[in-house]
Tab-separated table of C-alpha atoms and ligand atoms in Angstrom:
chain	number	residue	atom	x	y	z
A	1	MET	CA	9.065	25.649	-132.741
A	2	ASP	CA	10.095	26.632	-129.111
A	3	ILE	CA	7.933	25.494	-126.602
A	4	LYS	CA	7.791	26.351	-123.008
A	5	ALA	CA	6.186	24.706	-119.585
A	6	VAL	CA	3.427	26.530	-117.192
A	7	ILE	CA	2.966	24.139	-114.242
A	8	LEU	CA	0.099	25.582	-111.792
A	9	ALA	CA	0.756	24.630	-108.225
A	10	ALA	CA	-0.117	27.602	-106.258
A	11	GLY	CA	-3.534	26.609	-105.004
A	12	LYS	CA	-4.132	25.784	-101.716
A	13	GLY	CA	-5.030	21.702	-101.924
A	14	THR	CA	-7.959	22.639	-99.239
A	15	ARG	CA	-9.482	18.921	-99.744
A	16	MET	CA	-6.278	17.064	-98.560
A	17	LYS	CA	-6.877	18.638	-95.643
A	18	SER	CA	-2.720	19.398	-94.818
A	19	GLU	CA	-1.365	21.339	-92.487
A	20	THR	CA	2.385	21.249	-93.369
A	21	THR	CA	2.392	20.212	-96.618
A	22	PRO	CA	1.528	21.768	-99.991
A	23	LYS	CA	-0.577	19.291	-102.308
A	24	VAL	CA	2.105	19.596	-105.172
A	25	LEU	CA	4.330	18.312	-102.394
A	26	HIS	CA	2.547	15.168	-101.693
A	27	GLU	CA	4.200	12.208	-102.958
A	28	ILE	CA	3.639	9.142	-104.426
A	29	MET	CA	5.935	6.318	-103.962
A	30	GLY	CA	9.179	8.817	-102.665
A	31	LYS	CA	8.420	11.270	-105.373
A	32	THR	CA	6.196	14.399	-105.704
A	33	LEU	CA	3.552	15.430	-107.340
A	34	LEU	CA	5.014	18.192	-108.695
A	35	GLY	CA	8.176	15.951	-109.312
A	36	TYR	CA	6.540	13.722	-112.159
A	37	VAL	CA	4.643	16.481	-113.702
A	38	LEU	CA	8.207	18.398	-114.382
A	39	ASP	CA	9.952	14.921	-115.489
A	40	ASN	CA	7.487	13.994	-118.019
A	41	VAL	CA	8.262	17.860	-119.704
A	42	LYS	CA	11.998	18.387	-118.806
A	43	ASN	CA	12.842	16.458	-121.380
A	44	PHE	CA	11.370	18.278	-124.483
A	45	VAL	CA	10.354	21.579	-123.276
A	46	SER	CA	13.384	24.298	-123.513
A	47	GLU	CA	11.751	26.113	-119.775
A	48	GLU	CA	9.434	25.498	-116.616
A	49	PHE	CA	7.342	27.741	-115.136
A	50	VAL	CA	5.958	26.554	-112.211
A	51	ILE	CA	3.076	29.034	-110.559
A	52	VAL	CA	3.739	29.034	-106.499
A	53	GLY	CA	1.749	30.471	-104.128
A	54	HIS	CA	0.347	28.230	-100.988
A	55	HIS	CA	3.290	27.428	-98.904
A	56	ALA	CA	5.188	29.352	-101.511
A	57	GLN	CA	9.352	28.839	-100.094
A	58	GLU	CA	8.548	24.983	-99.992
A	59	VAL	CA	7.607	24.309	-103.508
A	60	GLU	CA	10.086	27.235	-104.353
A	61	ASP	CA	12.722	25.469	-102.712
A	62	PHE	CA	11.812	21.765	-103.870
A	63	VAL	CA	11.831	23.152	-107.859
A	64	LYS	CA	15.191	25.326	-107.324
A	65	ASN	CA	17.297	21.593	-105.437
A	66	ASN	CA	16.020	19.687	-108.463
A	67	TYR	CA	15.197	21.385	-111.495
A	68	ASP	CA	17.966	23.360	-113.396
A	69	ASN	CA	15.419	24.830	-115.758
A	70	ALA	CA	12.719	25.358	-114.161
A	71	LYS	CA	11.655	29.098	-112.832
A	72	THR	CA	9.085	29.642	-109.923
A	73	VAL	CA	6.519	32.652	-110.615
A	74	LEU	CA	4.643	34.501	-107.431
A	75	GLN	CA	1.122	34.294	-107.440
A	76	SER	CA	-0.561	35.755	-104.373
A	77	PRO	CA	-3.700	36.184	-103.933
A	78	GLN	CA	-4.810	32.681	-105.514
A	79	LEU	CA	-7.491	34.254	-107.612
A	80	GLY	CA	-7.893	30.820	-110.026
A	81	THR	CA	-6.636	28.750	-112.780
A	82	GLY	CA	-6.476	31.939	-115.204
A	83	HIS	CA	-5.154	34.396	-113.187
A	84	ALA	CA	-2.354	31.982	-112.076
A	85	VAL	CA	-1.361	31.781	-115.806
A	86	SER	CA	-1.570	35.550	-116.400
A	87	MET	CA	0.977	35.577	-113.699
A	88	VAL	CA	3.671	35.084	-116.779
A	89	CYS	CA	2.568	36.979	-119.157
A	90	PRO	CA	5.370	39.460	-118.124
A	91	SER	CA	8.294	36.677	-118.373
A	92	LEU	CA	6.739	35.843	-121.415
A	93	GLU	CA	6.068	39.374	-123.020
A	94	ASN	CA	7.447	39.079	-126.811
A	95	TYR	CA	7.480	35.159	-126.872
A	96	ASP	CA	6.009	33.392	-130.141
A	97	GLY	CA	6.446	30.122	-129.362
A	98	LEU	CA	4.080	27.346	-127.969
A	99	VAL	CA	2.934	27.483	-124.305
A	100	LEU	CA	1.983	23.693	-122.304
A	101	ILE	CA	0.036	24.313	-119.197
A	102	LEU	CA	-0.342	21.315	-116.838
A	103	CYS	CA	-1.219	20.780	-112.970
A	104	GLY	CA	0.784	20.343	-110.548
A	105	ASP	CA	-1.296	17.843	-109.422
A	106	THR	CA	-1.835	15.331	-112.139
A	107	PRO	CA	1.072	13.307	-111.747
A	108	LEU	CA	-0.053	10.024	-113.829
A	109	VAL	CA	-0.502	11.648	-117.885
A	110	ARG	CA	2.839	10.569	-119.870
A	111	GLU	CA	5.598	11.998	-121.427
A	112	GLU	CA	4.781	10.263	-124.791
A	113	THR	CA	0.645	11.465	-124.060
A	114	LEU	CA	2.411	15.147	-123.742
A	115	LYS	CA	4.340	14.946	-126.557
A	116	ALA	CA	1.455	13.278	-128.984
A	117	PHE	CA	-0.896	16.157	-127.445
A	118	VAL	CA	1.646	18.650	-128.977
A	119	GLU	CA	2.200	17.014	-132.235
A	120	PHE	CA	-1.583	17.260	-132.776
A	121	HIS	CA	-2.177	20.959	-131.449
A	122	LYS	CA	0.849	21.434	-134.789
A	123	SER	CA	-0.410	18.812	-137.409
A	124	HIS	CA	-4.230	20.679	-136.453
A	125	ASN	CA	-2.555	24.498	-137.048
A	126	SER	CA	-4.108	24.706	-133.828
A	127	ASP	CA	-4.017	28.302	-131.745
A	128	LEU	CA	-5.772	26.446	-128.723
A	129	THR	CA	-5.864	23.007	-127.961
A	130	VAL	CA	-7.433	21.471	-124.582
A	131	MET	CA	-7.052	17.677	-123.603
A	132	SER	CA	-9.990	16.180	-122.672
A	133	THR	CA	-11.140	12.316	-121.567
A	134	ILE	CA	-14.352	10.523	-120.921
A	135	PHE	CA	-15.089	9.540	-117.793
A	136	ASP	CA	-17.849	7.118	-116.450
A	137	ASN	CA	-18.084	9.525	-112.939
A	138	PRO	CA	-17.242	13.235	-114.672
A	139	THR	CA	-18.018	14.636	-111.117
A	140	ASN	CA	-15.397	17.593	-110.158
A	141	TYR	CA	-14.291	17.354	-113.265
A	142	GLY	CA	-14.966	20.521	-115.822
A	143	ARG	CA	-17.132	19.563	-118.122
A	144	ILE	CA	-16.723	19.538	-122.439
A	145	ILE	CA	-19.704	21.473	-123.896
A	146	ARG	CA	-19.931	21.450	-127.768
A	147	GLU	CA	-21.824	22.392	-130.432
A	148	ALA	CA	-24.204	20.855	-131.957
A	149	ASP	CA	-22.225	20.521	-134.957
A	150	ASN	CA	-19.691	18.459	-132.473
A	151	SER	CA	-16.885	21.862	-132.370
A	152	LEU	CA	-15.955	23.215	-129.010
A	153	LYS	CA	-17.918	25.659	-127.171
A	154	CYS	CA	-16.534	25.802	-123.431
A	155	ILE	CA	-15.983	24.044	-120.403
A	156	VAL	CA	-18.293	24.558	-117.578
A	157	GLU	CA	-17.234	23.514	-113.930
A	158	GLU	CA	-19.132	21.293	-111.743
A	159	LYS	CA	-20.327	23.792	-109.771
A	160	ASP	CA	-21.640	26.072	-112.568
A	161	ALA	CA	-23.332	23.129	-114.352
A	162	THR	CA	-26.784	22.880	-114.899
A	163	PRO	CA	-27.673	18.968	-114.651
A	164	GLU	CA	-27.841	18.774	-118.686
A	165	GLN	CA	-24.297	20.080	-118.596
A	166	LYS	CA	-23.288	17.803	-115.316
A	167	ALA	CA	-24.745	14.820	-117.107
A	168	VAL	CA	-22.090	15.340	-120.118
A	169	LYS	CA	-19.104	12.454	-119.504
A	170	GLU	CA	-16.385	14.600	-121.483
A	171	VAL	CA	-14.121	16.030	-119.105
A	172	ASN	CA	-11.163	18.711	-118.991
A	173	ALA	CA	-8.342	17.316	-118.484
A	174	GLY	CA	-6.628	20.878	-117.640
A	175	ILE	CA	-3.780	20.470	-119.857
A	176	TYR	CA	-3.364	22.905	-122.426
A	177	CYS	CA	-1.486	24.208	-125.862
A	178	LEU	CA	-1.620	27.442	-126.605
A	179	ASN	CA	0.228	29.428	-129.758
A	180	TRP	CA	1.241	32.262	-126.994
A	181	ALA	CA	1.181	35.256	-129.066
A	182	LYS	CA	-2.673	34.545	-129.817
A	183	ILE	CA	-4.069	33.893	-127.148
A	184	LYS	CA	-2.357	35.526	-124.245
A	185	SER	CA	-4.587	38.610	-124.787
A	186	ALA	CA	-7.113	36.615	-123.541
A	187	PHE	CA	-5.523	36.379	-119.812
A	188	GLY	CA	-6.617	40.414	-119.414
A	189	GLN	CA	-10.054	40.187	-119.730
A	190	LEU	CA	-11.149	36.833	-118.196
A	191	LYS	CA	-14.014	37.612	-115.517
A	192	SER	CA	-14.839	35.822	-112.452
A	193	ASN	CA	-18.287	36.405	-112.797
A	194	ASN	CA	-19.172	32.451	-111.911
A	195	ALA	CA	-19.922	30.610	-108.713
A	196	GLN	CA	-16.318	30.931	-107.177
A	197	GLY	CA	-15.272	33.758	-107.941
A	198	GLU	CA	-12.780	33.086	-109.694
A	199	TYR	CA	-10.747	33.460	-112.610
A	200	TYR	CA	-10.955	30.612	-115.092
A	201	LEU	CA	-8.265	29.329	-117.274
A	202	THR	CA	-11.164	27.104	-118.725
A	203	ASP	CA	-13.104	30.482	-120.214
A	204	ILE	CA	-10.154	31.273	-122.953
A	205	ILE	CA	-12.065	27.873	-124.607
A	206	SER	CA	-14.922	30.369	-125.139
A	207	TRP	CA	-12.600	33.661	-125.843
A	208	GLY	CA	-10.502	31.666	-128.387
A	209	LYS	CA	-14.137	30.406	-130.017
A	210	GLU	CA	-15.164	34.242	-130.170
A	211	GLN	CA	-12.194	35.466	-131.580
A	212	LYS	CA	-12.355	33.034	-134.495
A	213	LEU	CA	-9.399	31.590	-133.411
A	214	ASN	CA	-8.788	27.689	-134.272
A	215	VAL	CA	-10.253	25.845	-131.108
A	216	ASN	CA	-9.419	21.956	-130.854
A	217	ALA	CA	-10.145	18.975	-128.570
A	218	TYR	CA	-7.752	16.252	-127.911
A	219	ILE	CA	-9.562	13.144	-126.845
A	220	LEU	CA	-7.542	11.078	-124.605
A	221	GLU	CA	-8.216	7.427	-124.732
A	222	ASP	CA	-6.595	6.030	-121.597
A	223	SER	CA	-8.446	8.386	-118.964
A	224	ASP	CA	-6.200	6.934	-115.986
A	225	GLU	CA	-3.559	9.197	-117.151
A	226	ILE	CA	-5.498	12.679	-116.343
A	227	TYR	CA	-6.522	11.308	-112.584
A	228	GLY	CA	-6.419	14.421	-110.752
A	229	ILE	CA	-5.012	15.120	-107.353
A	230	ASN	CA	-7.820	16.760	-105.086
A	231	SER	CA	-7.411	14.468	-101.638
A	232	ARG	CA	-5.834	11.641	-99.386
A	233	LEU	CA	-8.722	9.328	-101.110
A	234	ASN	CA	-7.530	10.397	-104.741
A	235	LEU	CA	-3.685	9.959	-103.833
A	236	ALA	CA	-4.120	6.354	-102.583
A	237	GLU	CA	-5.702	5.696	-106.072
A	238	ALA	CA	-3.097	7.057	-107.866
A	239	THR	CA	-0.703	5.227	-105.979
A	240	LYS	CA	-2.426	2.286	-106.877
A	241	MET	CA	-2.730	3.188	-110.811
A	242	MET	CA	0.645	4.216	-110.526
A	243	ASN	CA	2.078	1.002	-109.244
A	244	ARG	CA	-0.195	-1.202	-111.237
A	245	ARG	CA	1.463	0.544	-114.428
A	246	ASN	CA	4.885	0.008	-113.083
A	247	LEU	CA	4.388	-3.081	-112.258
A	248	GLU	CA	3.217	-4.322	-115.346
A	249	LYS	CA	6.166	-2.378	-117.392
A	250	TYR	CA	8.790	-4.471	-115.431
A	251	MET	CA	6.797	-8.133	-116.153
A	252	ILE	CA	6.311	-7.551	-119.730
A	253	ASN	CA	10.019	-7.114	-119.747
A	254	GLY	CA	11.168	-10.259	-117.460
A	255	VAL	CA	10.901	-9.508	-114.205
A	256	THR	CA	9.196	-11.758	-111.906
A	257	ILE	CA	6.542	-10.005	-109.721
A	258	VAL	CA	5.153	-12.861	-107.078
A	259	ASP	CA	1.985	-10.736	-105.553
A	260	PRO	CA	0.992	-7.754	-107.640
A	261	ASP	CA	-1.072	-6.944	-104.987
A	262	SER	CA	1.757	-6.334	-102.628
A	263	THR	CA	4.070	-5.294	-104.117
A	264	TRP	CA	5.470	-1.494	-104.794
A	265	ILE	CA	7.890	-0.035	-107.152
A	266	SER	CA	8.306	2.859	-108.506
A	267	GLU	CA	8.685	4.678	-111.677
A	268	ASP	CA	12.276	5.719	-111.607
A	269	THR	CA	13.294	2.248	-110.818
A	270	GLU	CA	14.576	0.099	-113.450
A	271	ILE	CA	15.175	-3.471	-112.755
A	272	GLY	CA	17.074	-6.019	-114.751
A	273	GLN	CA	15.797	-9.404	-116.242
A	274	ASP	CA	15.220	-12.413	-114.405
A	275	THR	CA	14.783	-10.804	-111.130
A	276	ILE	CA	12.475	-11.957	-108.783
A	277	ILE	CA	10.367	-9.476	-106.244
A	278	TYR	CA	8.759	-11.125	-103.939
A	279	PRO	CA	5.742	-9.982	-101.587
A	280	ALA	CA	5.152	-7.228	-99.366
A	281	THR	CA	8.415	-5.681	-100.690
A	282	TYR	CA	8.292	-1.577	-100.949
A	283	ILE	CA	10.443	0.471	-103.482
A	284	GLU	CA	10.843	3.967	-103.840
A	285	GLY	CA	12.824	6.892	-105.260
A	286	LYS	CA	14.805	6.697	-107.877
A	287	ASN	CA	17.104	2.667	-107.855
A	288	LYS	CA	18.305	0.137	-110.104
A	289	ILE	CA	18.402	-3.169	-109.920
A	290	GLY	CA	20.114	-5.589	-112.120
A	291	LYS	CA	20.013	-9.345	-113.018
A	292	ASN	CA	19.013	-12.187	-111.959
A	293	CYS	CA	18.299	-10.833	-108.428
A	294	LYS	CA	15.909	-12.207	-105.233
A	295	ILE	CA	14.439	-8.936	-103.476
A	296	GLY	CA	12.242	-10.426	-100.035
A	297	PRO	CA	9.751	-10.803	-99.394
A	298	CYS	CA	9.403	-7.915	-97.276
A	299	ALA	CA	12.352	-5.948	-98.211
A	300	HIS	CA	12.341	-1.923	-98.489
A	301	LEU	CA	14.491	-0.339	-101.027
A	302	ARG	CA	14.329	4.055	-100.067
A	303	GLY	CA	16.318	5.542	-103.126
A	304	GLY	CA	19.163	5.504	-104.356
A	305	VAL	CA	20.017	2.238	-104.520
A	306	GLU	CA	22.099	0.427	-107.177
A	307	ILE	CA	22.305	-3.523	-106.768
A	308	VAL	CA	24.095	-5.116	-109.696
A	309	ASP	CA	23.512	-8.544	-110.751
A	310	ASN	CA	22.822	-11.920	-108.610
A	311	VAL	CA	22.318	-10.165	-105.449
A	312	LYS	CA	20.139	-11.436	-103.009
A	313	VAL	CA	18.299	-8.745	-100.733
A	314	GLY	CA	16.179	-10.921	-98.208
A	315	ASN	CA	13.288	-10.101	-95.643
A	316	PHE	CA	13.061	-7.313	-93.490
A	317	VAL	CA	16.236	-5.947	-94.998
A	318	GLU	CA	15.842	-2.080	-95.480
A	319	VAL	CA	19.083	-0.398	-97.970
A	320	LYS	CA	18.889	3.101	-98.724
A	321	LYS	CA	21.762	5.502	-100.716
A	322	ALA	CA	24.017	2.310	-101.518
A	323	LYS	CA	25.765	-0.118	-104.083
A	324	ILE	CA	25.641	-3.349	-103.930
A	325	SER	CA	27.521	-5.819	-106.073
A	326	SER	CA	26.951	-8.579	-107.767
A	327	ASN	CA	26.908	-12.007	-105.450
A	328	THR	CA	26.450	-10.361	-103.040
A	329	ASN	CA	23.983	-11.515	-100.138
A	330	VAL	CA	22.416	-9.620	-97.323
A	331	GLY	CA	19.939	-12.137	-96.497
A	332	HIS	CA	18.102	-11.213	-93.526
A	333	LEU	CA	17.251	-8.479	-90.782
A	334	SER	CA	19.669	-6.088	-91.885
A	335	TYR	CA	20.162	-2.314	-92.563
A	336	ILE	CA	22.386	-0.888	-95.418
A	337	GLY	CA	22.690	2.891	-95.539
A	338	ASP	CA	25.210	5.157	-97.302
A	339	ALA	CA	27.570	1.661	-98.249
A	340	GLU	CA	29.424	0.616	-100.598
A	341	LEU	CA	29.072	-3.679	-100.869
A	342	GLY	CA	32.073	-5.048	-103.107
A	343	GLU	CA	31.398	-8.607	-104.678
A	344	HIS	CA	30.707	-11.717	-103.121
A	345	VAL	CA	30.077	-10.014	-99.652
A	346	ASN	CA	27.981	-11.915	-97.348
A	347	ILE	CA	26.598	-9.735	-94.783
A	348	GLY	CA	25.008	-11.896	-91.355
A	349	ALA	CA	21.544	-12.003	-90.096
A	350	GLY	CA	21.071	-8.387	-88.260
A	351	THR	CA	23.851	-6.328	-89.637
A	352	ILE	CA	23.593	-2.357	-89.602
A	353	THR	CA	25.728	0.097	-90.399
A	354	ALA	CA	25.806	3.096	-87.577
A	355	ASN	CA	25.498	5.601	-90.474
A	356	TYR	CA	23.685	8.301	-88.823
A	357	ASP	CA	25.365	10.611	-85.621
A	358	PRO	CA	22.051	12.789	-84.137
A	359	LEU	CA	24.237	14.791	-82.209
A	360	SER	CA	26.216	16.345	-85.017
A	361	LYS	CA	23.051	15.346	-87.330
A	362	THR	CA	26.025	13.941	-90.283
A	363	LYS	CA	25.665	10.840	-91.886
A	364	SER	CA	28.941	8.772	-92.643
A	365	LYS	CA	29.591	5.935	-95.442
A	366	THR	CA	30.829	2.057	-94.603
A	367	ILE	CA	32.473	-0.003	-97.142
A	368	LEU	CA	32.992	-3.225	-97.622
A	369	LYS	CA	35.594	-4.530	-99.970
A	370	ASP	CA	35.392	-7.445	-102.391
A	371	ASN	CA	34.931	-10.797	-100.265
A	372	VAL	CA	34.629	-9.325	-97.102
A	373	LYS	CA	32.340	-11.621	-94.213
A	374	ILE	CA	29.983	-9.986	-91.631
A	375	GLY	CA	29.066	-12.093	-88.918
A	376	SER	CA	25.525	-12.312	-87.925
A	377	ASN	CA	24.355	-9.047	-85.356
A	378	SER	CA	27.297	-6.405	-86.353
A	379	VAL	CA	27.287	-2.826	-86.198
A	380	LEU	CA	29.526	-1.275	-88.379
A	381	VAL	CA	29.863	2.310	-87.086
A	382	ALA	CA	30.732	4.370	-90.158
A	383	PRO	CA	32.879	5.742	-91.701
A	384	VAL	CA	34.631	2.802	-91.193
A	385	THR	CA	36.135	0.478	-94.553
A	386	VAL	CA	36.778	-3.526	-94.634
A	387	GLU	CA	39.484	-4.548	-96.973
A	388	GLU	CA	39.723	-7.276	-99.127
A	389	GLY	CA	38.548	-10.819	-97.935
A	390	ALA	CA	38.697	-9.537	-93.757
A	391	ASN	CA	36.082	-10.990	-91.259
A	392	VAL	CA	34.128	-9.781	-88.977
A	393	GLY	CA	32.765	-12.441	-86.306
A	394	ALA	CA	29.472	-12.129	-85.304
A	395	GLY	CA	28.352	-9.624	-82.740
A	396	GLY	CA	31.198	-7.238	-83.695
A	397	ILE	CA	31.115	-3.537	-83.300
A	398	ILE	CA	33.223	-2.286	-85.803
A	399	THR	CA	34.793	1.442	-84.967
A	400	LYS	CA	37.921	0.766	-87.271
A	401	ASP	CA	39.209	0.238	-90.265
A	402	ILE	CA	39.808	-3.687	-90.849
A	403	PRO	CA	42.863	-4.565	-93.465
A	404	SER	CA	42.380	-6.677	-95.675
A	405	TRP	CA	41.810	-10.753	-94.689
A	406	ALA	CA	41.972	-9.855	-91.339
A	407	LEU	CA	39.159	-11.816	-88.971
A	408	ALA	CA	37.831	-8.796	-85.875
A	409	ILE	CA	35.686	-9.887	-82.671
A	410	THR	CA	34.343	-7.333	-80.402
A	411	ARG	CA	33.138	-9.643	-77.977
A	412	SER	CA	34.337	-11.024	-74.821
A	413	PRO	CA	35.480	-14.219	-75.123
A	414	LEU	CA	32.539	-17.547	-74.303
A	415	LYS	CA	32.853	-18.768	-70.718
A	416	ILE	CA	31.282	-21.662	-69.181
A	417	LEU	CA	30.860	-22.979	-65.879
A	418	GLU	CA	30.078	-26.875	-65.133
A	419	ASN	CA	27.109	-27.403	-63.586
A	420	TRP	CA	26.526	-23.687	-62.606
A	421	VAL	CA	22.435	-24.332	-62.802
A	422	LYS	CA	22.161	-27.010	-60.777
A	423	LYS	CA	24.566	-25.409	-57.985
A	424	LYS	CA	21.900	-22.606	-58.207
A	425	ILE	CA	18.953	-24.831	-57.800
A	426	ARG	CA	20.212	-26.990	-54.891
B	1	UD1	C1	-8.961	21.788	-112.934
B	1	UD1	C2	-10.093	22.893	-113.784
B	1	UD1	C3	-11.292	21.421	-114.249
B	1	UD1	C4	-10.640	20.101	-114.510
B	1	UD1	C5	-9.489	19.567	-113.938
B	1	UD1	C6	-8.866	18.643	-114.015
B	1	UD1	C7	-10.606	24.739	-113.868
B	1	UD1	C8	-10.919	26.341	-113.211
B	1	UD1	N1	-10.950	23.875	-113.535
B	1	UD1	O1	-10.217	21.645	-111.663
B	1	UD1	O2	-11.831	22.116	-115.649
B	1	UD1	O3	-11.459	19.953	-115.506
B	1	UD1	O4	-8.461	20.892	-113.434
B	1	UD1	O5	-8.115	18.261	-112.863
B	1	UD1	O6	-9.294	25.739	-114.253
B	1	UD1	N2	-3.742	26.822	-108.994
B	1	UD1	C9	-3.207	27.924	-108.701
B	1	UD1	N3	-3.746	29.321	-108.740
B	1	UD1	C10	-5.065	29.241	-108.322
B	1	UD1	C11	-5.517	28.325	-108.620
B	1	UD1	C12	-5.234	26.867	-108.575
B	1	UD1	O7	-1.770	27.615	-109.168
B	1	UD1	O8	-5.619	30.173	-107.881
B	1	UD1	C13	-3.057	25.357	-109.355
B	1	UD1	C14	-3.640	24.109	-108.304
B	1	UD1	O9	-2.330	24.266	-107.045
B	1	UD1	C15	-4.006	22.992	-109.012
B	1	UD1	C16	-4.212	22.900	-110.303
B	1	UD1	O10	-4.564	24.931	-110.487
B	1	UD1	O11	-2.241	22.310	-109.687
B	1	UD1	C17	-6.191	23.281	-110.818
B	1	UD1	O12	-6.122	23.910	-109.484
B	1	UD1	P1	-8.017	23.271	-108.750
B	1	UD1	O13	-8.291	23.730	-107.667
B	1	UD1	O14	-7.328	21.698	-108.798
B	1	UD1	O15	-8.936	22.749	-110.001
B	1	UD1	P2	-9.760	21.491	-110.440
B	1	UD1	O16	-10.645	22.085	-109.811
B	1	UD1	O17	-9.486	19.794	-109.855
B	2	CA	CA1	-7.338	19.478	-109.586
């Protein structure tokens, strides 16, 4: 059965207190919240609809530039989560497959969880399934209210809840699976007579019950996954949760993380066995690190980095959009950006690739072939290629390509003035 996803991303995100960035474009280790949600569904749905509203243009640009199968649908004004979903009704008029609804501010949910959720929906012949979980502190989430026989009754938002309802610890994850043809008419019938004056998506549960449809809840065991981001405090907490999960995965797969408390590694980084990550290392975005490498302490990989095997990236080294081939060392205090380093290359301390021209605002590439040795404190002014085996003397400012096996030196010759100091003192 066909599955399409609807991702709600139009809300203002008032509690983030951000003038410049819509909530769903805030980032966890180099990836936007919305990016996590889209990545989690893109492998098993045929099409994604992202509902945009607040900062619509930025969110739309983000979606267009990064996701081929995703469409954006404008919701303006933003009258609530139910109103948001109703925006896709014209696009799905004759559709009779499944619709998976998710929130753009819930990045921790896993792809496997979403697949299991859809399977549950199918195997229970459900018309409408909502994901729930148990929170010790359910504050701010919609509460799942059940009948005496434990079947679902409705969802009540925090602001509409009685003290009794507030005590309920089963909460709405904000993720739903619906048989579209059976549920779509609900969206014309939602009411906004609640504390927030909004059209609540959550009201489709009681609507479905009234229509005598098969409405179910899927209780998610790992409640961390549906942690929603509404404030900067939530963002920091979610980043920690995401990081802990990633580090565990690497350690289980044979990577040594010397200090998990000070190491940050993004979900989209692959790391080979026996690589050691030293403390205070920050790895964001998409990267691939091979086997037997030593990274850090205090290294910063900023995405688009490919490191092959037996590579050393030492302290205070920043790497961005670069390939570092096997047995190469970038030991200390370097910046390597927009670069390709061959095998058995040695980069002396303090070397940088000058990849950015601020006047033309363009970036250029540095290519170092196999066995190149760069002396300490050199500047490789891109675009530039150092051919195989060539050496650059310490302090080199390299503005031209260097041929194979040559030595390039740009410093003025050393002068020694005998007894100069003594004469000065006298
Ligand atoms: C919502 C649920 C709540 C649930 C929680 C889970 C409703 C009414 N409440 O509450 O039951 O426990 O999520 O995280 O659905 N959005 C729009 N258009 C709008 C309003 C919101 O696209 O008009 C988007 C937001 O950008 C956000 C998502 O919908 O991505 C959820 O909205 P938010 O205001 O965060 O709802 P919660 O209060 O968290
Ligand atoms: Ca939310």
